[in-house]
XYZ file of C-alpha atoms in Angstrom:
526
model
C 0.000 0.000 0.000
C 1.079 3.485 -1.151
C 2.468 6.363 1.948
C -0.739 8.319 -0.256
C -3.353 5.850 0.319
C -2.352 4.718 4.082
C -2.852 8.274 4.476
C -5.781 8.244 2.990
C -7.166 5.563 5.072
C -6.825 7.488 7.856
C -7.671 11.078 7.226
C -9.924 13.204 9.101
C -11.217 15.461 6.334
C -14.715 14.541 5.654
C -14.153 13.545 1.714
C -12.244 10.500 2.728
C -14.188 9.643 5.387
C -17.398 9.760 3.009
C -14.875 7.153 0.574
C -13.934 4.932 3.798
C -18.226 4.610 3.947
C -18.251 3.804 0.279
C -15.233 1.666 0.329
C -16.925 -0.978 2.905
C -19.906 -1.851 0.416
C -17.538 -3.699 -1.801
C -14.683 -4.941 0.166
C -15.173 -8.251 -1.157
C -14.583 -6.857 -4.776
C -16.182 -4.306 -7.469
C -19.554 -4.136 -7.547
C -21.213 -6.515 -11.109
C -22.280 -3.087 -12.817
C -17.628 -2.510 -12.947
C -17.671 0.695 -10.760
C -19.234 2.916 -7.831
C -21.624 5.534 -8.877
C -21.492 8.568 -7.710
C -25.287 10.348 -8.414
C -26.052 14.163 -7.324
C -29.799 15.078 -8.460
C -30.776 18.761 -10.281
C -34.365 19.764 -9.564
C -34.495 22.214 -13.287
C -37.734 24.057 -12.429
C -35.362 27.178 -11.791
C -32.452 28.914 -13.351
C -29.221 26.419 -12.218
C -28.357 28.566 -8.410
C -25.095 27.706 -6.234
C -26.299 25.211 -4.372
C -26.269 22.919 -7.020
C -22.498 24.091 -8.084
C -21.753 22.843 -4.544
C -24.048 19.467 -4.410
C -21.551 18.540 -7.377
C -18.649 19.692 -5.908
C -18.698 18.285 -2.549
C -19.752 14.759 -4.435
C -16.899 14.820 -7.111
C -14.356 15.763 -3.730
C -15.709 12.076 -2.365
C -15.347 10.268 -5.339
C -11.799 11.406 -5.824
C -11.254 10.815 -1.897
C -12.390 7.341 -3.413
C -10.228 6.842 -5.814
C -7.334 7.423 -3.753
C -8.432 4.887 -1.525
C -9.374 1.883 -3.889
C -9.086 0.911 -7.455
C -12.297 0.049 -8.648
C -13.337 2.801 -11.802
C -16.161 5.656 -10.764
C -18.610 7.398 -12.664
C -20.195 10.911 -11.211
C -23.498 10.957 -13.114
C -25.682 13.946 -13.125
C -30.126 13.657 -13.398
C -31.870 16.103 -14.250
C -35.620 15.932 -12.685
C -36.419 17.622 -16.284
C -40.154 15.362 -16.681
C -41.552 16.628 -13.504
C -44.723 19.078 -14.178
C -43.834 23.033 -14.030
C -45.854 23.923 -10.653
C -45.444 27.584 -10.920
C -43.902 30.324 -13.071
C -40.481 31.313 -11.629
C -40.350 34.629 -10.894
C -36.858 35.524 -11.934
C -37.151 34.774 -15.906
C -38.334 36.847 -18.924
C -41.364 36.311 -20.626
C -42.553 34.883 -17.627
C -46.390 35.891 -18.634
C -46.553 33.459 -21.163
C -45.502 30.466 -19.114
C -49.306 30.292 -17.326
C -50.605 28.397 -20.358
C -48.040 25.718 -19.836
C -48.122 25.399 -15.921
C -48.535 21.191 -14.913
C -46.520 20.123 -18.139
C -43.344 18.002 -18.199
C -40.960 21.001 -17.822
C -39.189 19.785 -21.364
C -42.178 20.485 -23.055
C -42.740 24.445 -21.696
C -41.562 26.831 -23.956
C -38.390 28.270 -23.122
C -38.779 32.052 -21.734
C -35.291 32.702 -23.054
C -35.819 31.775 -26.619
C -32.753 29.897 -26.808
C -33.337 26.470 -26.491
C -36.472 23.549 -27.591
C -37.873 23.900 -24.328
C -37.469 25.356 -20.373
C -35.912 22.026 -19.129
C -33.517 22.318 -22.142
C -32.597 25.617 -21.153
C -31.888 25.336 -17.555
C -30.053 21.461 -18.480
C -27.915 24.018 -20.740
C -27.237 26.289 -18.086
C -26.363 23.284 -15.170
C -23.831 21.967 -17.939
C -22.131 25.142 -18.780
C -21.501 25.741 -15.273
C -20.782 22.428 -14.565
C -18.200 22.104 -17.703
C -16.300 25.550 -16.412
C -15.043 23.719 -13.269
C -14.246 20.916 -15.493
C -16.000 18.170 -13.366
C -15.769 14.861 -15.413
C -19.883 13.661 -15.302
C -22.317 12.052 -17.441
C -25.660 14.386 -17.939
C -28.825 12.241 -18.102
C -32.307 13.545 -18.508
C -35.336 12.445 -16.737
C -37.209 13.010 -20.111
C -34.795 10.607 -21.925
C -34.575 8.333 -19.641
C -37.808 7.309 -18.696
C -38.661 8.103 -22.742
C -36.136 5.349 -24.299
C -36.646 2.726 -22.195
C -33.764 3.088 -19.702
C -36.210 3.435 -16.786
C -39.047 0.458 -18.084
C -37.608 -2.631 -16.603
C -38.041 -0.610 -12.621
C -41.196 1.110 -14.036
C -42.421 -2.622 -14.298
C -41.506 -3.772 -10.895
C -42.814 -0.913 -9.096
C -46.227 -2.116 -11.012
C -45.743 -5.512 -9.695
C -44.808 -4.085 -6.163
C -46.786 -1.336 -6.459
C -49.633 -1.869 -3.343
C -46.028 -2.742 -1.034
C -44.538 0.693 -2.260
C -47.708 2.574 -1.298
C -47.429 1.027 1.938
C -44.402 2.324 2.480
C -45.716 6.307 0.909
C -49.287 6.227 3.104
C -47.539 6.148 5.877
C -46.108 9.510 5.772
C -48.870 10.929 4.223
C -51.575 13.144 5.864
C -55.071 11.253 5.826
C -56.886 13.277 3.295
C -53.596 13.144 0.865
C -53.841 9.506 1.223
C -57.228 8.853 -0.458
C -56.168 10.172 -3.784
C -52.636 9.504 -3.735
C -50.516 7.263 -5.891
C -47.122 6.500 -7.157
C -47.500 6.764 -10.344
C -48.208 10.420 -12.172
C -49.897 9.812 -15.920
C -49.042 11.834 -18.446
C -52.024 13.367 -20.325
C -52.278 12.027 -24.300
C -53.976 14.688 -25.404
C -52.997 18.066 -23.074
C -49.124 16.952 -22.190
C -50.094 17.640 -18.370
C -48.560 15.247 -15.307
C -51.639 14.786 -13.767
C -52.369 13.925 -10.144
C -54.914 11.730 -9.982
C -55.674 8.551 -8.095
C -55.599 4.922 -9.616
C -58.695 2.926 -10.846
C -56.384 -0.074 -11.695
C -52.827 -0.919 -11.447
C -52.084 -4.132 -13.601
C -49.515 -6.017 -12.784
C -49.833 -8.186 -15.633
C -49.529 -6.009 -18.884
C -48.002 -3.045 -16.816
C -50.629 -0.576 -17.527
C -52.273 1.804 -14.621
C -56.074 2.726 -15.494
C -57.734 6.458 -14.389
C -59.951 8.799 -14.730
C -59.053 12.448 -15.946
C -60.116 16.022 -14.647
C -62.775 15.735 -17.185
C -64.022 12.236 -15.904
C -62.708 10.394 -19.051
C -61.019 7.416 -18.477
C -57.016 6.179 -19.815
C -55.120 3.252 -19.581
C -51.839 3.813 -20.265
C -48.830 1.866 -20.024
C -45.974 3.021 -17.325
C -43.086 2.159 -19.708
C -42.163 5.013 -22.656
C -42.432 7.847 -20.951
C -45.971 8.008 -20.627
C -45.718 7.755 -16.679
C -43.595 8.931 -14.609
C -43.300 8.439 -10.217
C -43.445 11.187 -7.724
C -41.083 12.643 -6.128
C -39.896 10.398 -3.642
C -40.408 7.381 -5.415
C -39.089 8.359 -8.154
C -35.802 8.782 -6.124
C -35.633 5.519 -4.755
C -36.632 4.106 -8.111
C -33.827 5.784 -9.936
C -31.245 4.775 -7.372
C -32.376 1.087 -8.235
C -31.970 1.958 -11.958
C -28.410 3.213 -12.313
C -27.566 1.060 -9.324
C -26.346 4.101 -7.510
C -23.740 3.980 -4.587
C -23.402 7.375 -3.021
C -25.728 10.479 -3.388
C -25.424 13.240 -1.084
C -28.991 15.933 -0.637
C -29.902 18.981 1.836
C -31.475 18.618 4.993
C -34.603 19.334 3.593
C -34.276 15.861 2.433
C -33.155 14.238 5.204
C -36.440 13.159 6.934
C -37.362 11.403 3.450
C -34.321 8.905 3.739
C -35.657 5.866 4.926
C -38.502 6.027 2.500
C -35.932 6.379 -0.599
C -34.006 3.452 1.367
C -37.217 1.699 1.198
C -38.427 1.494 -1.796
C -34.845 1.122 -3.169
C -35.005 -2.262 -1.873
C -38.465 -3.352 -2.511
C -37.185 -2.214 -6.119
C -34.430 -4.924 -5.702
C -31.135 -2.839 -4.926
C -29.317 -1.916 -2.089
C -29.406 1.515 -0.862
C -26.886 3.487 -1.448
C -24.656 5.597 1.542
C -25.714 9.134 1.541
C -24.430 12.303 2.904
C -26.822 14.891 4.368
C -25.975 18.857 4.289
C -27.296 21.881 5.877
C -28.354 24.772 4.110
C -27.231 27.949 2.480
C -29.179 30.766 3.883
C -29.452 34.319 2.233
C -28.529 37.453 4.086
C -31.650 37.391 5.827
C -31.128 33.944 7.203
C -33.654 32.545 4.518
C -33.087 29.398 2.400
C -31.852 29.578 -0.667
C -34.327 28.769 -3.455
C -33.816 28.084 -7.079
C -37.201 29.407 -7.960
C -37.301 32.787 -5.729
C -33.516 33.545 -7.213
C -32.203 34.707 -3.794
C -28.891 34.298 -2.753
C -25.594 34.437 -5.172
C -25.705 33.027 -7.895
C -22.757 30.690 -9.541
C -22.398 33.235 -12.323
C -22.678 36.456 -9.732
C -19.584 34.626 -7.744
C -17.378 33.899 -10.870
C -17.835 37.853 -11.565
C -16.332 39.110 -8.020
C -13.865 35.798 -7.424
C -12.020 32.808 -9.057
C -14.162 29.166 -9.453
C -11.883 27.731 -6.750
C -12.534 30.089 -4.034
C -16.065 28.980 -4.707
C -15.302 25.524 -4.089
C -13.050 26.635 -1.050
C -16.043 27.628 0.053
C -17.768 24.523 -0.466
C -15.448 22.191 0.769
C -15.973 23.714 4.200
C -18.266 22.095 7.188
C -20.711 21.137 4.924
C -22.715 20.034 7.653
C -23.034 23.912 9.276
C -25.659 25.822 7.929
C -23.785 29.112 5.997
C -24.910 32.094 5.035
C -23.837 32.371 1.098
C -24.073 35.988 0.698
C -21.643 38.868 -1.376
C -19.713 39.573 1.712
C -18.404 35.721 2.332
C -16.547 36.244 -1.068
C -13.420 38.229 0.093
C -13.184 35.936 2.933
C -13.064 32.890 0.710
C -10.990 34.367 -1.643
C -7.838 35.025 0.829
C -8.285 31.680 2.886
C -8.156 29.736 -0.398
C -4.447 31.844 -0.926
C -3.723 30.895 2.808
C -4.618 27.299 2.052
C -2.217 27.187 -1.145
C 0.182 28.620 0.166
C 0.431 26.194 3.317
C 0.082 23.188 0.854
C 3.539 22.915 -0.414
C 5.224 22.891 3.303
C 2.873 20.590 5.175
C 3.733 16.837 5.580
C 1.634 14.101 3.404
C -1.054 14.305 6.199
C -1.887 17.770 6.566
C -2.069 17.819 2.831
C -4.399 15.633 2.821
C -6.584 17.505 5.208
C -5.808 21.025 3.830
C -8.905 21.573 1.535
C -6.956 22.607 -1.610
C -6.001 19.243 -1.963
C -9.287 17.938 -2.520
C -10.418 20.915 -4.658
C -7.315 20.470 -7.164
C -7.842 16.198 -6.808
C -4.092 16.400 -5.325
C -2.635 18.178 -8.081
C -2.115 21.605 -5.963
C -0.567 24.642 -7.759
C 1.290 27.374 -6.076
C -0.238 30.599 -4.978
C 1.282 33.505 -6.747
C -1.034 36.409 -4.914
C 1.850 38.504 -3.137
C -1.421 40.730 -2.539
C -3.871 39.818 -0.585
C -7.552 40.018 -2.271
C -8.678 42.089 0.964
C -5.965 44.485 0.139
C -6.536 45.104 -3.622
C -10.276 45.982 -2.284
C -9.106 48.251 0.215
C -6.419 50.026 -2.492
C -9.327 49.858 -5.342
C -11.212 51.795 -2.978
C -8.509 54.534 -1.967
C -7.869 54.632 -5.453
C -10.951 55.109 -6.617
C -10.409 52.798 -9.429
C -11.832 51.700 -12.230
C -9.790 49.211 -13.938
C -7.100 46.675 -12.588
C -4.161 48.569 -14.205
C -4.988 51.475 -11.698
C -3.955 48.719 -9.026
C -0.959 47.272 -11.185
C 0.767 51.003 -11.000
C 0.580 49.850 -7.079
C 0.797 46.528 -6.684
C 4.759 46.918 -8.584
C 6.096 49.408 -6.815
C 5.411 46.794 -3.905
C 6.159 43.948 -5.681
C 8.462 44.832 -8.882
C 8.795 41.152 -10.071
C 5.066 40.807 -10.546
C 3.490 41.130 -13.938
C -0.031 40.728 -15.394
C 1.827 37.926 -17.429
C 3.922 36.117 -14.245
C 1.411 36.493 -11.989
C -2.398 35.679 -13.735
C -4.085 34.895 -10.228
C -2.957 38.001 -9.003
C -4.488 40.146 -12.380
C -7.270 38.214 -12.116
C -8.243 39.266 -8.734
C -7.186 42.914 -9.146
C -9.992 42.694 -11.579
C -12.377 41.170 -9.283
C -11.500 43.412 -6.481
C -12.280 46.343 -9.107
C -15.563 45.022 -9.472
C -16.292 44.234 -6.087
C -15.712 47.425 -5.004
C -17.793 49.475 -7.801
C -20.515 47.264 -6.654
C -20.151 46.612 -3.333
C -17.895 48.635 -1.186
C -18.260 52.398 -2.954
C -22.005 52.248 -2.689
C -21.650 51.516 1.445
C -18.682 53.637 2.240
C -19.378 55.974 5.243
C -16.558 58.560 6.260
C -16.382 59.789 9.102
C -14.123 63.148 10.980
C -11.930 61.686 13.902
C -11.832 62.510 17.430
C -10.171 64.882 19.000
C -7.766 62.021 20.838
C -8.286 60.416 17.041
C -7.043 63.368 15.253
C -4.171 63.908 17.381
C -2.860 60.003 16.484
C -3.254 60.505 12.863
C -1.531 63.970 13.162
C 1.471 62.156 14.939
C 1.569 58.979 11.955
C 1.513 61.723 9.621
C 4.474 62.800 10.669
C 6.305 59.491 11.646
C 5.445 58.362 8.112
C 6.440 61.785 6.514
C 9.785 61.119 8.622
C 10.148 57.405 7.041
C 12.661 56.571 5.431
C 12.870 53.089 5.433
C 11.431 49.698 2.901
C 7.984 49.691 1.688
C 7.881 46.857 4.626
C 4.668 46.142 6.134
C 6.089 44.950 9.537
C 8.025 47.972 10.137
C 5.212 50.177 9.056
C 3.035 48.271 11.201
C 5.207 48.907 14.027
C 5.300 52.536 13.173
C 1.099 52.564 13.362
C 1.544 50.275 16.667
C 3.720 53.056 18.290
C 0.757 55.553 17.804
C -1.664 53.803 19.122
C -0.038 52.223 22.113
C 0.290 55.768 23.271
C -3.252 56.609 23.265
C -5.797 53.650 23.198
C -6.728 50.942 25.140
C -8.142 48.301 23.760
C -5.890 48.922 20.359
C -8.631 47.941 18.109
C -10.136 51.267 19.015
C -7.111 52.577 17.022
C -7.138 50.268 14.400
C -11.204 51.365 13.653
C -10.680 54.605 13.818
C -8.374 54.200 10.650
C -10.788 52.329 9.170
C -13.748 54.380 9.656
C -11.848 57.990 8.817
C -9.533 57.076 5.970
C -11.156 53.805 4.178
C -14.987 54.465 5.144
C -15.276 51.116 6.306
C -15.912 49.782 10.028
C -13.052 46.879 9.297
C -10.193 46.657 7.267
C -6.546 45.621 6.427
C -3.336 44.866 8.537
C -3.032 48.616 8.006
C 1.091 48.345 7.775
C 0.972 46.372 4.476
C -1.933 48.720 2.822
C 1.041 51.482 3.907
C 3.680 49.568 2.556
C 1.456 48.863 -0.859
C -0.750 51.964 -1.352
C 2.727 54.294 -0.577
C 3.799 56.190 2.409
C 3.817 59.355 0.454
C -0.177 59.005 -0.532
C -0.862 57.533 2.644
C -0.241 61.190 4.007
C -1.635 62.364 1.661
C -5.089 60.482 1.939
C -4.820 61.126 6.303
C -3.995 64.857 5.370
C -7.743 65.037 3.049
C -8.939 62.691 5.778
C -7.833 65.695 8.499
C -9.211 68.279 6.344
C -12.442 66.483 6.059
C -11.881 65.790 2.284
C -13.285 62.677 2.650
C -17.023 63.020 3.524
C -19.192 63.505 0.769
C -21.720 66.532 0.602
């Protein structure tokens, strides 16, 4: 056994214990389908949001915690719950008036709002993919709509016939009484107005597979519940598609989680083994409110990928996926820097630290170095001194500290000046709040006015720093009193930077400048 996998075996990060799980279902050998099968589900009634980006993440970080672990192949697959009936017009797409007409119907066969595609399903199964495909996961896409049309699906859709009254054993009893007189497993697909249709069951037969009702206009239809004609509810459907692909390892929000044991269920009673499954909290908004799909609240994948890189996204997804996060703009700096913190640690930490550091499982081991000699907190704070509007505004700054740096050495770094740009047009102009100091406040900056006037020394942020920590000593007690006051009179914010590096990057000779405008109240608009 590899130093790598004896690691492996016994790491603490949460990826390989999630493969450890997975491992144990086939120590006696592969499984007869040739490898585990990784499944994450995509509800398309919505534009593709960032919980899904991170359902997919988090799942492709166990499977290759797997494959570090054990030799048998993988496969990540990706379903799209594309057949289910549209139940309401999302709010958040254009066009949206002429979606009524089509509410109930497969969402593949709604027209799509967007004009860009055959239908709404194929539209938002575009957008998943795209977003998927620019973090390079290696999946395989399947449709709900193909699926259960070609055939794929028929040989469970049979069984759950013949098992049917066991499976709605197992569904009535988690069902409120008056749900339970008209419920049933199976949702018929309208011949004639394309609708899913909820309706309960005048026959089942389990001997030519058919299911026999009566429509909303009291006709009656027996269809059969191969060919996409039928499809299953919800929670059926996902224990009947876990019995289909043979699925190992699926991983769902908490929402989910009370649902379990009746996907485990009818898994079985389908004739498969359930497969291990991971449970997540939440992302909440910046109210505290779930994020939805459908209401479009939140940050959304391509709203991150404007204001940070993909992998500080996934930074922020590898961690405690089990605590309930709010996923709002301001987490993004935040993610941005620890990411740096994390690469940066990689290369010096011994085999098992690596494997707990979470860059390792973002980059599947194959960990680049970090070239951001700036911090992406500190390219906000100098794009907002600056008052810039490009990234070559910050470039005139970020060589003076850092001659060796180019656009062209250094990419990670150009692409976050550019993101910091952004981030603070949109973001951190539109909040700043100046303020005048104190009296005790304006006699400290007077003072590191003239120390740094005085200064003759390296664009070093540690002596700088210790040139601001001579000030303050002096004067305030608790020093964070000092340290805000800077904040709040010469950046407009209530937090900010080590303050000695923004000297050492912005310039001593415009960081008197900007405390002399500060002093002469320069700074406060109107």
């Amino acid at each position: 056994m590899s130093d790598l996998r004896e690691t492996a075996m016994s790491s603490k990060a949460w990826p390989f214990e999630e493969a450890r799980r997975v491992l144990k279902r086939y120590a006696k050998g592969a499984p007869d389908k040739g490898y585990v099968l990784f499944e994450t589900g995509y509800g398309p009634s919505g534009l593709p949001h960032i919980g899904t980006f991170g359902e997919v993440a988090r799942t492709t970080m166990v499977k290759r915690a797997f494959e570090e672990i054990s030799d048998i192949p993988t496969k990540l697959v990706c379903f799209s719950d594309d057949l289910d009936g549209m139940r309401k017009v999302p709010g958040n797409v254009p066009n949206s008036e002429g979606l009524h007409e089509h509410l109930q119907k497969p969402l593949t066969s709604v027209p799509d709002p967007f004009g860009t595609h055959d239908s709404f399903g194929d539209h938002n199964n575009a957008m998943l993919r795209r977003f998927l495909d620019t973090f390079g996961f290696d999946y395989e896409f399947i449709s709900a709509t193909e699926f259960y049309g070609s055939g794929q699906f028929d040989a469970v859709l049979k069984r759950a016939v013949e098992k049917y009254d066991e499976i709605m054993a197992v569904m009535l009893k988690s069902l409120r009484e008056e749900r339970r007189q008209t419920y049933s497993i199976f949702l018929p697909i309208h011949p004639e107005t394309g609708r899913v249709l909820y309706v309960p069951m005048k026959e089942v037969n389990a001997t030519d597979h058919t299911i026999t009702f009566d429509d909303q206009d009291g006709k009656e239809w027996t269809l059969p519940v191969t060919g996409g004609r039928v499809k299953l509810q919800w929670k059926p459907d996902f224990g009947a598609r876990w019995a289909a692909l043979g699925v190992d390892f699926e991983m769902y929000g908490k929402d989910h989680s009370t649902n379990t044991p009746i996907y485990d269920k009818i898994c079985r009673i389908l004739g498969a083994p359930a497969p291990d499954h991971f449970t997540y909290e939440l992302f909440l908004d910046e109210n505290g409110q779930k994020i939805s799909k459908t209401s479009g609240n939140g940050v959304s994948i391509d709203q991150w990928l404007t204001y940070a890189s993909s992998e500080s996204l996934s930074y922020f997804m590898y961690q405690k996926p089990k605590t309930a996060k709010r996923m709002h703009f301001d987490v993004i700096p935040k993610a941005m820097d620890e990411y740096h913190q994390q690469l940066r640690a990689y290369h010096g930490q011994d085999l098992k630290a690596q494997l707990n550091n979470p860059v390792w499982h973002i980059h599947g081991g194959d960990v680049p170095q970090s070239n951001m000699v700036v911090p992406f907190g500190m390219l906000l704070n100098l794009a907002s001194v600056a008052h810039a509007d490009d990234k070559g505004q910050l470039w005139g700054f970020i060589q003076r500290y850092a001659p060796d740096a180019t656009p062209e050495t250094h990419p990670d770094l150009d692409a976050a000046a550019g993101y910091a740009v952004k981030y603070y047009q949109d973001f951190v102009e539109p909040a700043k709040v100046f303020r005048l100091p104190s009296d005790l406040e304006r006699e400290a900056l007077e003072e590191l006015r003239d120390l740094l006037k005085a200064y003759d020394g390296a664009l070093d942020g540690d002596a700088l720093q210790s040139v601001v920590f001579t000030v303050g000593r002096e004067r305030f007690d608790p020093m964070r009193d000092w340290f805000k006051a800077l904040y709040e009179v010469l950046l407009g914010a209530s937090q900010g930077p080590r303050f000695g590096g923004f000297i050492a990057l912005y310039g001593v000779d415009e960081t008197v400048a900007l405390i002399e405008t500060a002093l002469a109240g320069g700074l406060i608009k109107g």
